[in-house]
Tab-separated table of C-alpha atoms in Angstrom:
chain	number	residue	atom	x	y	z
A	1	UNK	CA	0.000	0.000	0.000
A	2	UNK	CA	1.577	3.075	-1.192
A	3	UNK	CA	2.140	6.016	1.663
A	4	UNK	CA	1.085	9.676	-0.283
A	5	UNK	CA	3.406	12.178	0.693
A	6	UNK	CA	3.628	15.733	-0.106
A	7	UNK	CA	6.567	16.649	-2.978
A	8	UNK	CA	8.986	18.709	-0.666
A	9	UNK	CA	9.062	15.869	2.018
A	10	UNK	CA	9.862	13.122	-0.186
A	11	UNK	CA	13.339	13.332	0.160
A	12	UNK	CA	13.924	13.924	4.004
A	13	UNK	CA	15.079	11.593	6.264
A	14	UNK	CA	12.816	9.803	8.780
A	15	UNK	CA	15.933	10.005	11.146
A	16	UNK	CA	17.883	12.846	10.103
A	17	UNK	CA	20.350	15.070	11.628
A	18	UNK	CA	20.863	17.701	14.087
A	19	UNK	CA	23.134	20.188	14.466
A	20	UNK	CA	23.478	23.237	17.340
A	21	UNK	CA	23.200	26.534	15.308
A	22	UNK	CA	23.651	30.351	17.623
A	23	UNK	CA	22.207	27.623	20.727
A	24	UNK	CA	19.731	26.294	19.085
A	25	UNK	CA	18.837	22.742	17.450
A	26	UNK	CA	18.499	23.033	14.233
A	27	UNK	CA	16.793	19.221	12.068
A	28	UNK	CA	18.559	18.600	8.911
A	29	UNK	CA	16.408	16.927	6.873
A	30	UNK	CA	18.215	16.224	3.656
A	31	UNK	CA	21.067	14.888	6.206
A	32	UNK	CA	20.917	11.415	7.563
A	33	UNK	CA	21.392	10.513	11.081
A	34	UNK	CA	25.102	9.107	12.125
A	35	UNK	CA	24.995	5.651	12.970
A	36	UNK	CA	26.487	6.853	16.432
A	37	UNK	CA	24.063	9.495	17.064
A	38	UNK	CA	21.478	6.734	16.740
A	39	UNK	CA	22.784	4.594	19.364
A	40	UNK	CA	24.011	7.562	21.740
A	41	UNK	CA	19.886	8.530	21.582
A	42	UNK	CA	19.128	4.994	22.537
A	43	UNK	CA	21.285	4.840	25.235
A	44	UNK	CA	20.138	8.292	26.333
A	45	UNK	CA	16.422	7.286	26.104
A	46	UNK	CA	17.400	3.659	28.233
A	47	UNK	CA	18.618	5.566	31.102
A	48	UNK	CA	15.683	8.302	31.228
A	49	UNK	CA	13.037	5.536	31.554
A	50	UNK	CA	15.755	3.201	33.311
A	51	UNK	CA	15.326	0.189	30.842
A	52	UNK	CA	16.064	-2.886	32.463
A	53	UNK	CA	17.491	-3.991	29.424
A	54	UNK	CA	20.025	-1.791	26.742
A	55	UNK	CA	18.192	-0.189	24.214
A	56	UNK	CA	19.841	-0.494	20.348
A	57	UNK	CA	18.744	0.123	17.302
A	58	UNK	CA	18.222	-3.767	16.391
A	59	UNK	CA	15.819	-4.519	19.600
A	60	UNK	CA	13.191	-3.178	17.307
A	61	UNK	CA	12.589	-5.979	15.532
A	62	UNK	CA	12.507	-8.083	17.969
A	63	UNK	CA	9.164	-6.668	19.011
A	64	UNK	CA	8.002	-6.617	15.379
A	65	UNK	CA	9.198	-10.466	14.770
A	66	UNK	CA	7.163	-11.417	17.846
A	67	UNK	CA	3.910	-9.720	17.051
A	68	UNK	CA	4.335	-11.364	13.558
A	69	UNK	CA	5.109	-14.676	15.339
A	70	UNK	CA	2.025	-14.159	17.544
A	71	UNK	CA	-0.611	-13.550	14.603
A	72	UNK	CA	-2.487	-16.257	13.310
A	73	UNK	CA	-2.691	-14.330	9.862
A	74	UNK	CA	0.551	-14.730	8.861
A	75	UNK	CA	2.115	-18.428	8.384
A	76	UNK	CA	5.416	-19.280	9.164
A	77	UNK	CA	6.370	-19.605	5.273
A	78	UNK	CA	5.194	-15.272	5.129
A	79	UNK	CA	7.137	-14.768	8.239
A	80	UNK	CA	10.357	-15.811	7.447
A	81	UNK	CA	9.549	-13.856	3.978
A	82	UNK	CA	8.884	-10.161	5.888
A	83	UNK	CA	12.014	-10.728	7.942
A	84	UNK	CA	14.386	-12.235	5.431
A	85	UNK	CA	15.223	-15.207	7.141
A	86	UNK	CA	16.524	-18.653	5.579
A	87	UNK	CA	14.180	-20.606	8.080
A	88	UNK	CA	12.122	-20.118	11.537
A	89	UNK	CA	15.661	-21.609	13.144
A	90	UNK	CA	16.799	-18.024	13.298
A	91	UNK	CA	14.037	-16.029	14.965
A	92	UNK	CA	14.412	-18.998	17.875
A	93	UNK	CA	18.143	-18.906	18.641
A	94	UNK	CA	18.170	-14.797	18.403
A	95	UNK	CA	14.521	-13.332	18.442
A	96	UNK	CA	12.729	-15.214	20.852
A	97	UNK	CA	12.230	-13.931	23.907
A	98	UNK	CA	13.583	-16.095	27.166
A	99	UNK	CA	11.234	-14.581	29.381
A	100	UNK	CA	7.655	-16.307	29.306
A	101	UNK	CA	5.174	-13.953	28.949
A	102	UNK	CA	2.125	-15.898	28.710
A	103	UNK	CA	-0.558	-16.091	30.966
A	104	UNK	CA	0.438	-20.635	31.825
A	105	UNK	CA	-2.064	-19.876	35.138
A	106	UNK	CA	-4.964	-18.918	33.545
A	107	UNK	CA	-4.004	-21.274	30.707
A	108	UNK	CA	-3.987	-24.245	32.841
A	109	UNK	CA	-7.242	-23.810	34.607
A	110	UNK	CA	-8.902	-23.310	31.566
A	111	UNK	CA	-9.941	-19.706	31.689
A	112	UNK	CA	-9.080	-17.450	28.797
A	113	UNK	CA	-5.343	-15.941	28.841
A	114	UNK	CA	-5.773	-12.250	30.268
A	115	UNK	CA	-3.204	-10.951	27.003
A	116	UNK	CA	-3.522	-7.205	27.911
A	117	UNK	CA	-2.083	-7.781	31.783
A	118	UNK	CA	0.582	-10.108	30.747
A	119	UNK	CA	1.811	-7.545	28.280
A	120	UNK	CA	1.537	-4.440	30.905
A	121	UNK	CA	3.385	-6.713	33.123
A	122	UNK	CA	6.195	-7.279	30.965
A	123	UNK	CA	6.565	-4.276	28.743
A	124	UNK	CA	9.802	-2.308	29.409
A	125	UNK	CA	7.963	0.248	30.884
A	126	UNK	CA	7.485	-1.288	33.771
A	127	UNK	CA	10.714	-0.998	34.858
A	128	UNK	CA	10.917	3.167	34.859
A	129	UNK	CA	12.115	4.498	38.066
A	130	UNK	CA	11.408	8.055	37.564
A	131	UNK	CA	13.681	9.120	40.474
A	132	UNK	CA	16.596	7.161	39.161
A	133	UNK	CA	19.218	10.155	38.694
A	134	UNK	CA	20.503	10.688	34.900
A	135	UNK	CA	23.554	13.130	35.174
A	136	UNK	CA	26.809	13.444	36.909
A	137	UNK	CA	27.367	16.325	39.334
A	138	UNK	CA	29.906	19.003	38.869
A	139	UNK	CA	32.406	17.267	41.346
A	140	UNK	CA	31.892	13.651	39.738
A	141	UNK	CA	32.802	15.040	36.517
A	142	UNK	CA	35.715	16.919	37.963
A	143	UNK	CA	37.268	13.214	38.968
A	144	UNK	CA	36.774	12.462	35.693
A	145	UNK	CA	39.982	14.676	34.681
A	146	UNK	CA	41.890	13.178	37.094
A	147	UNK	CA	41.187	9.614	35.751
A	148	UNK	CA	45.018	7.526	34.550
A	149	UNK	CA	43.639	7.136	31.017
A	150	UNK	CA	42.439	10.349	30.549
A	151	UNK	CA	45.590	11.974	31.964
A	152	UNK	CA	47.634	9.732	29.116
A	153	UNK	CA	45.528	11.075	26.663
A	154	UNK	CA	45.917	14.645	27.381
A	155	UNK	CA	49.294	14.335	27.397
A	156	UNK	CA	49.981	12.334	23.987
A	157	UNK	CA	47.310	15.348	22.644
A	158	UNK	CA	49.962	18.362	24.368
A	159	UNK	CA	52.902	16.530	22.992
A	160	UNK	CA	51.295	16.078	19.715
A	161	UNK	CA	50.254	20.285	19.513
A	162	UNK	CA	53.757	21.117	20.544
A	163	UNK	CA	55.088	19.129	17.785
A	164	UNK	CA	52.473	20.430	14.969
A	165	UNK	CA	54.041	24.153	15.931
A	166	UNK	CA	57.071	22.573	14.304
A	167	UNK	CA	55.656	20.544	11.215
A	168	UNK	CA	52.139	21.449	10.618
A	169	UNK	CA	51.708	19.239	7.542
A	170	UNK	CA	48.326	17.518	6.646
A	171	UNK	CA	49.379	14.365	8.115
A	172	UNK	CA	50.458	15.933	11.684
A	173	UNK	CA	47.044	18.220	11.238
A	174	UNK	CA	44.831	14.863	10.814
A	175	UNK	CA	46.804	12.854	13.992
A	176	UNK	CA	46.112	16.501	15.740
A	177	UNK	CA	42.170	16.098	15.165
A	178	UNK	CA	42.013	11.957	15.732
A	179	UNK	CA	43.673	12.774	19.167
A	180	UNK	CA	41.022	15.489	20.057
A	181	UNK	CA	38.440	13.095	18.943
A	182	UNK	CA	40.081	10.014	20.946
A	183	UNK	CA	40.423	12.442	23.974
A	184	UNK	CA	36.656	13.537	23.977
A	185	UNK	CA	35.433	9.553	23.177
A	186	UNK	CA	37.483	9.231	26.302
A	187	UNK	CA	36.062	11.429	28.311
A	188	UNK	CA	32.264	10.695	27.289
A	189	UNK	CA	33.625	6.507	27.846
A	190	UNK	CA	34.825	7.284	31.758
A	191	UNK	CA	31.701	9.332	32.502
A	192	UNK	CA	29.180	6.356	31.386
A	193	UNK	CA	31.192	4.266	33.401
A	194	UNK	CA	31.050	6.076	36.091
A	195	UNK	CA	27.280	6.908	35.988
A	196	UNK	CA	26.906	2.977	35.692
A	197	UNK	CA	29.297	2.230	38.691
A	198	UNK	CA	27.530	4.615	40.777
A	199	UNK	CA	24.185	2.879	39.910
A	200	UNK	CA	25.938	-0.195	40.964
A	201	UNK	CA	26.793	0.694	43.933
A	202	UNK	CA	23.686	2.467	44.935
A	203	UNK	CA	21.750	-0.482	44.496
A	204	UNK	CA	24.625	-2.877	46.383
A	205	UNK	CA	25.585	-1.053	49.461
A	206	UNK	CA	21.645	-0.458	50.781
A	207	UNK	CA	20.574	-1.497	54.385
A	208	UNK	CA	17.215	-3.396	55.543
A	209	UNK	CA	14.441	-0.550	55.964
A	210	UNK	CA	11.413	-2.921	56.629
A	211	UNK	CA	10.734	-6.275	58.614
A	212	UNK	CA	8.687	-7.167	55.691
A	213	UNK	CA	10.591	-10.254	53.911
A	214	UNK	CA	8.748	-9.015	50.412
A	215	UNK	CA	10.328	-5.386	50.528
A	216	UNK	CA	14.226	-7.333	51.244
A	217	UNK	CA	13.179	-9.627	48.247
A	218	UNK	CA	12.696	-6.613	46.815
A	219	UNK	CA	15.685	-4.693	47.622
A	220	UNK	CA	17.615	-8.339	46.469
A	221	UNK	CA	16.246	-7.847	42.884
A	222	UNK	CA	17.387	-4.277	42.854
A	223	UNK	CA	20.759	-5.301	43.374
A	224	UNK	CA	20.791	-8.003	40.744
A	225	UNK	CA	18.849	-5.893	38.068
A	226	UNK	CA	21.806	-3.248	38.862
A	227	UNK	CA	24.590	-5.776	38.297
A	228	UNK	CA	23.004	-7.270	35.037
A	229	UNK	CA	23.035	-3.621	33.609
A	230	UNK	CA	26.667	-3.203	34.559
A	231	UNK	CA	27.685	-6.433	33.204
A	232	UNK	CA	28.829	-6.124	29.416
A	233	UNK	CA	26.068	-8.538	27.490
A	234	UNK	CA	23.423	-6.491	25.677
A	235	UNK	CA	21.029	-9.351	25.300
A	236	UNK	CA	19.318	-11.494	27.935
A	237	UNK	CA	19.002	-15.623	27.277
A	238	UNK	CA	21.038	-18.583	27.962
A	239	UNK	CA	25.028	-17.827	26.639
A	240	UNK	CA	25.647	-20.648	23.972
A	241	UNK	CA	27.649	-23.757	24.632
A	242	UNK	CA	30.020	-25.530	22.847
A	243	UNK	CA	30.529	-24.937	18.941
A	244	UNK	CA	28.681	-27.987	17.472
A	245	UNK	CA	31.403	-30.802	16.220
A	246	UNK	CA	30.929	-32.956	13.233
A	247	UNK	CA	30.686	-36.100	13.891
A	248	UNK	CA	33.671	-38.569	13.283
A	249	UNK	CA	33.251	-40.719	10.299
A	250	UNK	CA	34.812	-44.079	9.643
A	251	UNK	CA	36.828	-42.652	6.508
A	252	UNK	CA	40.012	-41.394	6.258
A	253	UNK	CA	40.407	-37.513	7.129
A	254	UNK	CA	43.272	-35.277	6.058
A	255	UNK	CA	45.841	-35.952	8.614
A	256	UNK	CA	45.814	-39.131	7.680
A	257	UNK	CA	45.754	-38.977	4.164
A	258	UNK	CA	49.272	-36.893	4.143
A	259	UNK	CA	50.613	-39.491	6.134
A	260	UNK	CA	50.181	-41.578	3.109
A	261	UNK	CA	52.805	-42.098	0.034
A	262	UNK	CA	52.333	-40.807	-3.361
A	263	UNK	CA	51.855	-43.903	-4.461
A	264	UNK	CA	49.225	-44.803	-2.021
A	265	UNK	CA	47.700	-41.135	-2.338
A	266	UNK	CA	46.390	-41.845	-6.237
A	267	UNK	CA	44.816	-44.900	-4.931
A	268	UNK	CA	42.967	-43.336	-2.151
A	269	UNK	CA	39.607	-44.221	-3.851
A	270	UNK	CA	40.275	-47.870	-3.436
A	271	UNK	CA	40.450	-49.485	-0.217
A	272	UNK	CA	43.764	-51.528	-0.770
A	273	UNK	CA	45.719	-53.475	2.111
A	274	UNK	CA	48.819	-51.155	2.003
A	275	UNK	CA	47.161	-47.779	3.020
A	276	UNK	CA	45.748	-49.402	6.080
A	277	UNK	CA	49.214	-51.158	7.006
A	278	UNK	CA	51.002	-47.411	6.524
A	279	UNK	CA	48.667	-45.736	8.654
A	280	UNK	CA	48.263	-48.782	11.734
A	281	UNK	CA	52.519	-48.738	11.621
A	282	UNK	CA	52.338	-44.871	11.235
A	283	UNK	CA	50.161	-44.665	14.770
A	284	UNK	CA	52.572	-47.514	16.362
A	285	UNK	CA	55.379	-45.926	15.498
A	286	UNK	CA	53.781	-42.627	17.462
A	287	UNK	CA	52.151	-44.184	20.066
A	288	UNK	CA	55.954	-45.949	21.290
A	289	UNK	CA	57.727	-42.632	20.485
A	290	UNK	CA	56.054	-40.019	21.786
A	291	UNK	CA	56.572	-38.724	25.231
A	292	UNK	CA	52.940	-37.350	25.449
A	293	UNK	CA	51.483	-39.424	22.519
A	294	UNK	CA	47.866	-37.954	21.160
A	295	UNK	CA	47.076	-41.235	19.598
A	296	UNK	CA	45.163	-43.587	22.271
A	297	UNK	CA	46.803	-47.317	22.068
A	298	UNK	CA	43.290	-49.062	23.439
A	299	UNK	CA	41.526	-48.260	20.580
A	300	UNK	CA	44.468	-48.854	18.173
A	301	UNK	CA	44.365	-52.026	19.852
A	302	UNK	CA	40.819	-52.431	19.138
A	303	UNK	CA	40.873	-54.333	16.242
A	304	UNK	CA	36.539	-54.492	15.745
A	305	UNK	CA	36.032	-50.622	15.198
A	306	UNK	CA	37.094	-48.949	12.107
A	307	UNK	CA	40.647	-48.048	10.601
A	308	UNK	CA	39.843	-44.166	10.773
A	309	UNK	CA	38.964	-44.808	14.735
A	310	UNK	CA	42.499	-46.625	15.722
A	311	UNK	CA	44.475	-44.621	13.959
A	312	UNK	CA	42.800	-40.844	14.568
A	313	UNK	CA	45.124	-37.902	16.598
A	314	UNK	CA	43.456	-35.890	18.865
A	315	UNK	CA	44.201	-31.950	18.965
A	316	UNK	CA	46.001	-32.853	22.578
A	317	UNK	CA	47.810	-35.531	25.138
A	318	UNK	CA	44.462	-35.132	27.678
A	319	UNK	CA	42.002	-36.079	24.921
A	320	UNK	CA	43.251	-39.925	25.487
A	321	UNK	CA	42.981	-40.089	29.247
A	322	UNK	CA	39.305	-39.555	28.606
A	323	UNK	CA	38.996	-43.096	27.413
A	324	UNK	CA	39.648	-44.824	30.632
């Protein structure tokens, strides 16, 4: 469906620019929007409502994929089509929330799910804390100066001027303007740090002010909403395990293959007597040698499982001890 618009806004940006002109913000419109000033915003809008989770540009869709998910008007095939996804695998490892928010009470006593309290519930607005305070004060950002890392910088930056008195070519005049810009990311780095720190230890270093075992469970959730934020994982969820292995087959793989002659290599299709003999006299050979030998002598031993299995090396010595 096609969205009329009037002929001098077609060309301005939804998210366009801003720039301070005599004190006073001035939109841009033919100008898009930095991909920086975008997520600075974000950020900025997180801690006004105090978001329990961080706000980026890419946590939109995760709403949209899970209203789309929800509908019954839209199959799984149309789905994966409006998101641009290979199959529905993706939208459950990265878009599905981890936090049930479905009404299972309701659901098991066979009443109708109440949709419209589980989602005021578990909206991120229920998190705002309205007192929550958003700046520094004037001596918080004075410690800021005094910080090791911004001290370094400031001085690379003085030694750099001093030195651009002397040689002010373009080269020294661009290092000039990357240090002013590294000095002020540095400086805008320590102070979010700091905010979150303080936030931290707000939340930690609190004492009992009720008998009331609900207000202390309370207070304990505080604390470990507070430490979540400070931690450095932007999404919530399970962390992943182990990168999946394949599994071992019973052919031949490419360690094993080198190990092999020239001769033998050109017959590699074939499953001839003498590439099996050079590869079980190859492993003996290691397995009496080594000091630390990564090639387990049970299952060369072995002689009912496969050629591939007796003679395989393991990445390291401790992979064999995990056969006895």
């Amino acid at each position: 469906m096609e969205l009329p618009l009037k002929r001098e806004v077609e060309g301005y940006y939804v998210f366009c620019k801003t720039d301070v002109i005599n004190k006073r913000a001035v939109l841009q419109w033919n100008q898009p929007m930095t991909e920086g000033a975008m997520s600075g915003r974000l950020r900025n809008l997180r801690e006004i409502h105090d978001f329990l989770q961080s706000m980026f540009t890419h946590r939109f869709r995760y709403g949209e994929r899970k209203m789309l998910n929800e509908s019954s008007a839209i199959s799984e095939a149309q789905q994966n089509l409006i998101m641009k996804h290979a199959d529905t695998r993706t939208f459950l490892n990265h878009y599905l929330p981890r936090h049930i928010d479905t009404d299972i009470q309701n659901i098991m006593n066979g009443r109708e799910s109440n949709k419209s309290l589980m989602r005021a519930i578990t909206r991120m607005s229920k998190w705002i804390d309205k007192r929550r305070p958003r700046h520094l004060t004037s001596e918080q950002r004075a410690s800021l100066r005094e910080h090791p890392e911004y001290i370094e910088v400031t001085r690379r930056l003085s030694e750099h001027t001093e030195a651009c008195e002397s040689d002010p070519s373009a080269a020294m005049q661009s290092r000039l303007e990357k240090l002013r810009r590294e000095i002020s990311n540095t400086f805008g780095r320590l102070e979010r740090a700091l905010q979150k720190k303080i936030n931290l230890l707000g939340k930690l270093f609190t004492w009992p002010t009720s008998q009331s075992q609900e207000v202390e469970w309370q207070r304990r959730n505080a604390a470990v909403a507070a430490i979540s934020r400070y931690c450095c994982f932007l999404e919530g969820g399970p962390l992943r395990g182990r990168r999946k292995r394949r599994a071992p087959s019973d052919g031949f793989d490419e360690e094993q293959t080198n190990l092999l002659p020239k001769t033998a290599k050109n017959r590699y299709s074939s499953a001839g007597p003498l590439k099996q003999d050079i590869l079980l006299v190859n492993a003996e050979n290691h397995i009496k040698k080594a000091k630390k030998p990564r090639r387990c002598f049970q299952c060369y031993g072995n002689t009912e499982i496969s050629i591939h299995r007796r003679t395989q090396k393991y990445s390291e010595y401790k992979s064999t001890l995990r056969h006895f």
